[in-house]
GROMACS .gro file of C-alpha atoms in nm:
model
  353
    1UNK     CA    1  -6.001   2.102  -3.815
    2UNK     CA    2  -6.189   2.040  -3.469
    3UNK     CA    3  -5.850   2.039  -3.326
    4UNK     CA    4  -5.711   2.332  -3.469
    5UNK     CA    5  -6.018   2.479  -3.336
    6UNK     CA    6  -5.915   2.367  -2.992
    7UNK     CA    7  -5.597   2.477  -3.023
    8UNK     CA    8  -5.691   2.811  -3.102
    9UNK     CA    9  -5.929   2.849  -2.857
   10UNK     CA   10  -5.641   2.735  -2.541
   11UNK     CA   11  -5.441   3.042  -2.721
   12UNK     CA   12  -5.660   3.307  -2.646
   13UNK     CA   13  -5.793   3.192  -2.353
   14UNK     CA   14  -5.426   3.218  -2.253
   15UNK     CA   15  -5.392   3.498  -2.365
   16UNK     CA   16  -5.636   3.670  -2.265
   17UNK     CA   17  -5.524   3.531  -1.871
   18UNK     CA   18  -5.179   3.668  -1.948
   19UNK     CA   19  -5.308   3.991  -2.023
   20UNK     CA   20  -5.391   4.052  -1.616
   21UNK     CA   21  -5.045   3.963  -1.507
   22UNK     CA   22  -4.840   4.230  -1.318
   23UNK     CA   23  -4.542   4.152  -1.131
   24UNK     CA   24  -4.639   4.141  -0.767
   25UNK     CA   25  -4.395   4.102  -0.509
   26UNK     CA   26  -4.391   3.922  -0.172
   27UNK     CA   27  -4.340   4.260   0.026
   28UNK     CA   28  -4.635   4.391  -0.116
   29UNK     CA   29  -4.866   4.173   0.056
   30UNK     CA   30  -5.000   4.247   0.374
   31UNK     CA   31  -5.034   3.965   0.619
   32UNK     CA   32  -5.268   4.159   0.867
   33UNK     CA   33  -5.469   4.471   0.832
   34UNK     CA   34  -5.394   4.806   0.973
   35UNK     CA   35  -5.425   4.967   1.309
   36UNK     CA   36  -5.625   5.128   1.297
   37UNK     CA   37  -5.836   4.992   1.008
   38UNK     CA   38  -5.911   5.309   0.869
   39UNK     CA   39  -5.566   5.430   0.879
   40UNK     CA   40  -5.509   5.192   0.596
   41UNK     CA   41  -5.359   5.412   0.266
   42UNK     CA   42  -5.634   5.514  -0.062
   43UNK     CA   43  -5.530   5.594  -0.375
   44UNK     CA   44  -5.817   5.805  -0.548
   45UNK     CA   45  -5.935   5.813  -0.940
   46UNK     CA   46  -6.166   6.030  -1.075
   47UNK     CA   47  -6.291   5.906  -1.424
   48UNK     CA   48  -6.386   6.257  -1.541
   49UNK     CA   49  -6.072   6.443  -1.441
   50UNK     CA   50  -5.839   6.158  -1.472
   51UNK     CA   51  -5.686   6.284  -1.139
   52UNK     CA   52  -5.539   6.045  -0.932
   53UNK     CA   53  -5.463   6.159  -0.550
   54UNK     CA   54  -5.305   5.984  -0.258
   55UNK     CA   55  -5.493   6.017   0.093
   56UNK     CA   56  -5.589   5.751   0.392
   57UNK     CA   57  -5.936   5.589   0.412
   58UNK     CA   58  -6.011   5.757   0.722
   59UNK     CA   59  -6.029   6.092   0.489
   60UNK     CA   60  -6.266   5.886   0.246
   61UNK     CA   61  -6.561   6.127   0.293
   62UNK     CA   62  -6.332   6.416   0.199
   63UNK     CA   63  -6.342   6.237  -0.232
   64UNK     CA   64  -6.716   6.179  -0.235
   65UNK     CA   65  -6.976   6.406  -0.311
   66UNK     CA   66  -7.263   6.474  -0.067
   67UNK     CA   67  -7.568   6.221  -0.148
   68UNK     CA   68  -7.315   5.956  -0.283
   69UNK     CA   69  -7.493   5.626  -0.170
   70UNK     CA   70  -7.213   5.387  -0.099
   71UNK     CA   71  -7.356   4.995  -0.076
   72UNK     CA   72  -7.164   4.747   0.131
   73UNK     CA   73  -7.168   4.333   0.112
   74UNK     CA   74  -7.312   4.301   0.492
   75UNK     CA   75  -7.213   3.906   0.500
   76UNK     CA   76  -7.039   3.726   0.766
   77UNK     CA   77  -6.716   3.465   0.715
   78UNK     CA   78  -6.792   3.182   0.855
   79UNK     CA   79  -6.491   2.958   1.033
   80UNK     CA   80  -6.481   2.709   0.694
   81UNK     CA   81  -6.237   2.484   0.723
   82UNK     CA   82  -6.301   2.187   0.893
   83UNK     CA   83  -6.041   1.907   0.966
   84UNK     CA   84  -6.192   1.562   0.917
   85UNK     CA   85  -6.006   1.230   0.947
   86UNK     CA   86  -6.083   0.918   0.707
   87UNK     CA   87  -6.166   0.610   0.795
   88UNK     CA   88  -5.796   0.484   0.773
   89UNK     CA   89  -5.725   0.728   1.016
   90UNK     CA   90  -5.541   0.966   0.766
   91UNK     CA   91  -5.663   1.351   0.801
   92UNK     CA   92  -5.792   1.586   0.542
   93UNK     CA   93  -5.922   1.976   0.586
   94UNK     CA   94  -6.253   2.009   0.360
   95UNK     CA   95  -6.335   2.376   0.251
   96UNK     CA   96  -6.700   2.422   0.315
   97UNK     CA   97  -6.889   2.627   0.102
   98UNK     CA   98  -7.237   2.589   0.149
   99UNK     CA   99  -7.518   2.415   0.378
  100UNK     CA  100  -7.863   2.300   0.272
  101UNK     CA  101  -8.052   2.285   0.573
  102UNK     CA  102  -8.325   2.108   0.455
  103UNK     CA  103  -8.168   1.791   0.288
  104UNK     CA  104  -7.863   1.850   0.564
  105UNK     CA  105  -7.573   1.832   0.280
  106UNK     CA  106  -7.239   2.031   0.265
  107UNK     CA  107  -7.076   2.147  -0.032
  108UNK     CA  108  -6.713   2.159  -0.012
  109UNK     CA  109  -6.400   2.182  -0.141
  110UNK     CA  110  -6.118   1.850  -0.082
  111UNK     CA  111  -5.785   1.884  -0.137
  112UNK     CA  112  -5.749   1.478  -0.173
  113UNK     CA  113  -5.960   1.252  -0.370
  114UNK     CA  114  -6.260   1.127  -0.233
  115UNK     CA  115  -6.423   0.797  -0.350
  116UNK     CA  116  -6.817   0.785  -0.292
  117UNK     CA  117  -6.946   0.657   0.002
  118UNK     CA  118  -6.617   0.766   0.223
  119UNK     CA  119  -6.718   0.844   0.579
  120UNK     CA  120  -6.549   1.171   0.712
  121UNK     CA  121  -6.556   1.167   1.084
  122UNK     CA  122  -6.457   1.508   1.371
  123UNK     CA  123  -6.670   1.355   1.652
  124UNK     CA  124  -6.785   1.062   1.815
  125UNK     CA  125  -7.119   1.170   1.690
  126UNK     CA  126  -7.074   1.384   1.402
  127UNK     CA  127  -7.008   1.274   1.092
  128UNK     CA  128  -6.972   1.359   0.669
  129UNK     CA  129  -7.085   1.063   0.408
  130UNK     CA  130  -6.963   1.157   0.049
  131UNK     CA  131  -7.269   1.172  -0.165
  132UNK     CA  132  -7.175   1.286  -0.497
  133UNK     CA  133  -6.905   1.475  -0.700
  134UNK     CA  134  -6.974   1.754  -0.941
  135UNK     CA  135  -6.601   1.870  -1.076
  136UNK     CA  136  -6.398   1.968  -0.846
  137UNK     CA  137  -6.719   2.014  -0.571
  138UNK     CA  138  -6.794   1.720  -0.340
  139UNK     CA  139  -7.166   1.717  -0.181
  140UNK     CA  140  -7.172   1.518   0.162
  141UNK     CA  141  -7.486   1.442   0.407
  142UNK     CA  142  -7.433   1.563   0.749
  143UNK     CA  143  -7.480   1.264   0.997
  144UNK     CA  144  -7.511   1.348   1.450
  145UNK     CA  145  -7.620   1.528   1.706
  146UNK     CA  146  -7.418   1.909   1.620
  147UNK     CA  147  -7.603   2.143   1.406
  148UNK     CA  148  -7.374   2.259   1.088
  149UNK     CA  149  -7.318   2.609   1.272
  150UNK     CA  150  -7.206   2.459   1.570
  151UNK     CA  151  -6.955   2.231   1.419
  152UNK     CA  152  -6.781   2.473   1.213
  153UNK     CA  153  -6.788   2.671   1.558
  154UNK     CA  154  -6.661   2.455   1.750
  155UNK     CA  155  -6.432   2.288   1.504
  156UNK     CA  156  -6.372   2.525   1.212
  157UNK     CA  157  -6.133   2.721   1.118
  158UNK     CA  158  -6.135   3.103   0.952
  159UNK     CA  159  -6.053   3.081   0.592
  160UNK     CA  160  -5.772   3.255   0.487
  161UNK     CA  161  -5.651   3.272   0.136
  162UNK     CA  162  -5.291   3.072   0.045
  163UNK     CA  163  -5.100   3.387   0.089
  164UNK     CA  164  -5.204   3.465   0.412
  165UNK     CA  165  -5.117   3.111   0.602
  166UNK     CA  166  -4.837   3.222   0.766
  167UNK     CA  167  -4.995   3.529   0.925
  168UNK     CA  168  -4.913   3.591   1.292
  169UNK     CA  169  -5.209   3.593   1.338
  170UNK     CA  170  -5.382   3.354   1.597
  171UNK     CA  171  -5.716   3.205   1.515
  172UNK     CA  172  -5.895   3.396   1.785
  173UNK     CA  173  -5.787   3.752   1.627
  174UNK     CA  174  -5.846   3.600   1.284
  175UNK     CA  175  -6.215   3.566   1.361
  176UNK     CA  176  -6.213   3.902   1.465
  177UNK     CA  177  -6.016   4.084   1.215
  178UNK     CA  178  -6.138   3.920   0.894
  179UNK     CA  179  -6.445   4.043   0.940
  180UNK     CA  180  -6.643   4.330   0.861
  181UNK     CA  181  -6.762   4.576   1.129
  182UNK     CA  182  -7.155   4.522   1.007
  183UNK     CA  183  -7.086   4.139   0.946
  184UNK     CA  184  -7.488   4.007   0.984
  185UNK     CA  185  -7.538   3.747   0.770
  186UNK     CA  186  -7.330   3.390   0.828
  187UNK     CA  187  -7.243   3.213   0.470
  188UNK     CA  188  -6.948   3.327   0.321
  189UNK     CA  189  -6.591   3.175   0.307
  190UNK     CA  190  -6.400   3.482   0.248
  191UNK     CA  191  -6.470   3.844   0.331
  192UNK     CA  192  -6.598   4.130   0.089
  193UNK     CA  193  -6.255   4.290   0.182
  194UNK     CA  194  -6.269   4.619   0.048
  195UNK     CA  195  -6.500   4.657   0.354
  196UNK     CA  196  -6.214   4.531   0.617
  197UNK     CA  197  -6.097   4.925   0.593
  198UNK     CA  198  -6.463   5.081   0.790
  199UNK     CA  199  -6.480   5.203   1.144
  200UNK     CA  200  -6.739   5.326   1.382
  201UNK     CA  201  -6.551   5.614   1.351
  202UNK     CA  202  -6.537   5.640   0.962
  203UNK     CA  203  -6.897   5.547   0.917
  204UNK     CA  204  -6.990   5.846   1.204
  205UNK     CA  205  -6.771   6.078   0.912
  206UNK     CA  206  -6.952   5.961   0.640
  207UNK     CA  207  -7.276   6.026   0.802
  208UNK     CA  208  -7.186   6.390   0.909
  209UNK     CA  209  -7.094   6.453   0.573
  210UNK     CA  210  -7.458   6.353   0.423
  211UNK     CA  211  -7.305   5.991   0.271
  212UNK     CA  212  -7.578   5.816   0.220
  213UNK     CA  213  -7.526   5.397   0.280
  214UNK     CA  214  -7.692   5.056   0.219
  215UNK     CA  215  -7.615   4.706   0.212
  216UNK     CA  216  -7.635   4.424  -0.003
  217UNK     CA  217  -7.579   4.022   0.110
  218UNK     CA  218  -7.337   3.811  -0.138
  219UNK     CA  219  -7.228   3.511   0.019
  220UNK     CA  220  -6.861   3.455  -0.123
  221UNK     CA  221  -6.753   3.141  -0.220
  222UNK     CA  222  -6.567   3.022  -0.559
  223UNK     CA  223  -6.723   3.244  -0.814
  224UNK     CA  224  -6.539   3.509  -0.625
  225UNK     CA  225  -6.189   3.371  -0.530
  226UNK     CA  226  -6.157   3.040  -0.733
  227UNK     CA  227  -5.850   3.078  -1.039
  228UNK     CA  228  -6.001   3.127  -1.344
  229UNK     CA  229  -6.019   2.854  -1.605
  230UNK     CA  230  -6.096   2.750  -1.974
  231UNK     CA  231  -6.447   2.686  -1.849
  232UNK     CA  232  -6.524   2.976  -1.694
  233UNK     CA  233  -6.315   3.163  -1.978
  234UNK     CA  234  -6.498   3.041  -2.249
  235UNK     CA  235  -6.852   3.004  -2.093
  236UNK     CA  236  -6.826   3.391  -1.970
  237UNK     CA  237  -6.964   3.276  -1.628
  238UNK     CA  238  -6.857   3.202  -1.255
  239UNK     CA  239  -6.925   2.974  -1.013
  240UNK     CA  240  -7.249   3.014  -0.834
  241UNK     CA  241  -7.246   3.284  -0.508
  242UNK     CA  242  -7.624   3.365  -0.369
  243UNK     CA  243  -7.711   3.713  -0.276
  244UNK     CA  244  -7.983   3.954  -0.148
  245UNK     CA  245  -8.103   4.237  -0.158
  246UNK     CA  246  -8.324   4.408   0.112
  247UNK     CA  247  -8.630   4.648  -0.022
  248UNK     CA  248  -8.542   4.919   0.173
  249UNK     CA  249  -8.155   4.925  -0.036
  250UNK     CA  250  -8.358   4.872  -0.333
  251UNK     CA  251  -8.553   5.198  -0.278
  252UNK     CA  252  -8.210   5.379  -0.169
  253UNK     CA  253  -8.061   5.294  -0.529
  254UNK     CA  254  -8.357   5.396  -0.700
  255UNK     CA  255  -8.356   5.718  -0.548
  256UNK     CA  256  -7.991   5.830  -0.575
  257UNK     CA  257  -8.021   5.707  -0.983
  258UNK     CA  258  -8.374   5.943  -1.002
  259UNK     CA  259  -8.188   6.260  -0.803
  260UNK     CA  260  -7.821   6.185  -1.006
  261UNK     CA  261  -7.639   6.074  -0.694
  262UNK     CA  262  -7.367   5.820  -0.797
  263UNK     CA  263  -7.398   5.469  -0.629
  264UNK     CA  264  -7.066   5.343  -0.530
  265UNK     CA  265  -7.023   5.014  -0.444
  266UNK     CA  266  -6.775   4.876  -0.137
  267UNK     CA  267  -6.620   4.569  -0.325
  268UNK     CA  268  -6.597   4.329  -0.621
  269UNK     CA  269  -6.916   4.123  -0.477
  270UNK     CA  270  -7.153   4.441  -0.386
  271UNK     CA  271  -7.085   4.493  -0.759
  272UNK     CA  272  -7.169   4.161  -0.903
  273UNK     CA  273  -7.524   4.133  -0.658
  274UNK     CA  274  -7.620   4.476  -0.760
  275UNK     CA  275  -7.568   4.468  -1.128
  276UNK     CA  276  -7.722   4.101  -1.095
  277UNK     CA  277  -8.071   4.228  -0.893
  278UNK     CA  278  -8.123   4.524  -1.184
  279UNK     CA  279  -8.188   4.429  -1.510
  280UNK     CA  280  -8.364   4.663  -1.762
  281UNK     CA  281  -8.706   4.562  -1.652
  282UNK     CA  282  -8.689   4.452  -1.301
  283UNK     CA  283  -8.488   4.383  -1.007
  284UNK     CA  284  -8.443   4.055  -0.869
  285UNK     CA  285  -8.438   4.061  -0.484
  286UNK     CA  286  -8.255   3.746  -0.450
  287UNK     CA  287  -8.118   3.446  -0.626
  288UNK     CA  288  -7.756   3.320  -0.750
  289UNK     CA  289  -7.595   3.538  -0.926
  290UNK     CA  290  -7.275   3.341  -1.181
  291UNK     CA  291  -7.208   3.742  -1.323
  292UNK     CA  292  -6.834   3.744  -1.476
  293UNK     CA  293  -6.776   4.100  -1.551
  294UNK     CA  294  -6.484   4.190  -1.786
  295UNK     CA  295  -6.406   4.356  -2.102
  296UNK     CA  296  -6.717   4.464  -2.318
  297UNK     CA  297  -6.968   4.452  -2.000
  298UNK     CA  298  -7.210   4.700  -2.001
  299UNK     CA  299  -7.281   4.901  -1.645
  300UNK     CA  300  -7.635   4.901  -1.500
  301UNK     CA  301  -7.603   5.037  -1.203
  302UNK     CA  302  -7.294   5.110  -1.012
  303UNK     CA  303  -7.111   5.475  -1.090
  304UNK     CA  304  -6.773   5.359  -0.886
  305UNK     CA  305  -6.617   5.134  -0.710
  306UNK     CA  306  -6.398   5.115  -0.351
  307UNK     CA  307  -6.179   4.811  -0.402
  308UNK     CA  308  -5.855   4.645  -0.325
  309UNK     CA  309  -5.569   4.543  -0.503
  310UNK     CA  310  -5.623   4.193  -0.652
  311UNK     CA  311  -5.458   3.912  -0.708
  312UNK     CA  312  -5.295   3.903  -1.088
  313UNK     CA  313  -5.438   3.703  -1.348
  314UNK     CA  314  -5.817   3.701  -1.174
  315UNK     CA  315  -6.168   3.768  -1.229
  316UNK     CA  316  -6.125   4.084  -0.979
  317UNK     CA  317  -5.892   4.220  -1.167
  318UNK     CA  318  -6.060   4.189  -1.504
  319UNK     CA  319  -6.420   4.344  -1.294
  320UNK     CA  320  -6.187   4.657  -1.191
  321UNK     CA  321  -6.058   4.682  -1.533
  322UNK     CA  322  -6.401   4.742  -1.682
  323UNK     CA  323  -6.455   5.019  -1.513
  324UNK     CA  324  -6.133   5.223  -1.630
  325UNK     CA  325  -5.956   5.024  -1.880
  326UNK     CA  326  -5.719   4.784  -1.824
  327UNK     CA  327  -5.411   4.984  -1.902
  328UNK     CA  328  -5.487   5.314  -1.651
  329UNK     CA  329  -5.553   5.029  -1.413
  330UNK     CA  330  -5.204   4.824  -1.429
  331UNK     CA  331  -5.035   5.262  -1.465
  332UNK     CA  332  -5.238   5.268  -1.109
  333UNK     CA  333  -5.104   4.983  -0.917
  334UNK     CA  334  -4.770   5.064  -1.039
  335UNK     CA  335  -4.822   5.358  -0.876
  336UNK     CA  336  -4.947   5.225  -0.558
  337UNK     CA  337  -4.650   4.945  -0.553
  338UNK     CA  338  -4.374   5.285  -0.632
  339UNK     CA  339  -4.606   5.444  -0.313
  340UNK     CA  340  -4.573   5.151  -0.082
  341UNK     CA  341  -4.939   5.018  -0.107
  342UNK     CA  342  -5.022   4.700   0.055
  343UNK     CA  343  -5.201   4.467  -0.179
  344UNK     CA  344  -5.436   4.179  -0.132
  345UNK     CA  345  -5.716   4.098   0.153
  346UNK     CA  346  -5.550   4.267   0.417
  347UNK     CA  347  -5.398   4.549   0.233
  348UNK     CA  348  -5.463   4.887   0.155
  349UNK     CA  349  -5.772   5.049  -0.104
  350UNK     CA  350  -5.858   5.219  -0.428
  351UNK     CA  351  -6.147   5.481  -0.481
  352UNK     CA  352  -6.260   5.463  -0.858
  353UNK     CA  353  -6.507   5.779  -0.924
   0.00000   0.00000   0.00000
């Protein structure tokens, strides 16, 4: 009986993953953003209507209402891959996903198998001892005279997703272009990419046209990008992703709910942090946030939604979905695809309304 149980449970979990597969084809990624950013292509939804219209982000200000507060993920991508070399001598590129400055440790990702105790080296004086290993996440102590930043400075590389490794682009520009405009805060391994589209220019539009904005800090790591699995299927929740929120976009959300202004969120992880932070009794300023948004969730908080097209089969996808239904949203990226969208980090946007 247990096992039947089992069984069952695998089916539906697959399932419910095969559900949030469309057919997406190599052309339709981009492998670098556009030039300009905002020249990048928008497809527009309006709930209400049901309208859907085809414009350029640049014209974003010209499909939001005036007093729309639109809340951005103001974190920085740091360079997170760093290249260490065993003690036999053989190599290995560690994905680092977190530092605690206090007890000096690294969390990080391995794409070999580590046994405890192994000594990483990148320096004659910098060094990684493998502590401990909680599933796939390995915890090492940082040993030497360079800091953490400085290492993945000097060392590190910008962490591009799978699909983008053989971009043209050099490391230099990489650091450059993936990376938002308002970039402040250093932690996260991939960037809130719905974001990559703002300019000075765009953000000057929005202004003149009485857009209201605010940011929010979600440092993305694996709760964001990592494939979904049994465990996080079954257990409803993602992997831990710390965020922040400062009083004075607190007050700006409370304000645009009290005068009916729609808050509009710039990204799948602006979303999470802000429907995190308000509950129905308070608002938490800061913490981790392990929110896995999908069918059945309930909205707090956010009205709409600027977003890129996702990667099939993941959490993203299934976030989006929520908001319009999972069907109007597979209709609308067949669209885009029929329209010549580009899809993924560096590709083009959607305006949900």
């Amino acid at each position: 009986m247990v096992l039947f149980l089992v069984q069952c449970r695998i089916m539906n979990v697959e399932h419910l993953i095969a559900e949030y597969k469309y057919p997406l084809h190599k052309k339709d990624i981009a492998t670098a953003p556009a030039s300009p950013r905002d020249s990048s292509k928008l497809l527009v939804y309006n709930r209400i209507t049901r309208e859907t219209t085809i414009d350029t982000f640049l014209h974003l200000d010209r499909h939001l209402p005036k007093g729309a507060l639109l809340v951005f993920n103001d974190t920085k991508v740091i360079p997170a891959r760093l290249p260490m070399f065993l003690k036999t001598g053989g190599k290995v590129e560690l994905l680092c996903l977190s530092y605690n400055a206090k007890e000096k440790t690294i969390k990080a990702l391995s794409p070999r198998t580590l046994p405890l105790g192994e000594v990483l080296s990148i320096t004659n004086t910098s060094s990684l001892q493998m502590k401990s290993k909680t599933d796939s996440i390995y915890t090492f102590t940082l040993s030497g005279r360079l800091s953490f930043e400085t290492l993945l400075a000097r060392h590190g590389t910008t962490p591009i997703p799978p699909y983008l490794k053989h971009t043209a682009l050099s490391e230099h520009d990489l650091r450059e272009k993936y990376q938002t405009i308002f970039a402040k805060h250093a932690g996260s391994v991939a960037a809130p990419t719905a974001s990559l589209h703002f300019t000075k220019r765009l953000m000057e539009k929005l202004r003149r046209a009485h857009i209201d904005t605010a940011y929010v800090t979600l440092h993305v790591g694996m709760g964001t990008f990592a494939p979904l699995t049994d465990k996080e299927l079954t257990s409803g929740q993602l992997h831990n992703e710390y965020f922040s929120l400062p009083p004075e976009t607190v007050t700006k959300i409370q304000r645009a709910k009290k005068e009916g202004h729609p808050v509009i969120t710039v990204g799948t992880t602006a979303t999470r942090a802000l429907e995190t932070a308000f509950t129905e009794t308070q608002v938490r300023t800061s913490g981790d946030t392990t929110l896995f948004i999908r069918e059945g969730y309930r909205w707090k908080v956010v009205d709409g939604m600027i977003t890129n097209f996702h990667v099939p089969q993941s959490s993203l996808l299934m976030l989006v979905a929520t908001l319009i239904g999972r069907e109007k949203l597979f209709e609308l990226y067949a669209l885009a695809q029929k329209n010549g969208f580009r899809f993924l980090s560096f590709g083009d946007g959607m305006l949900i309304k």
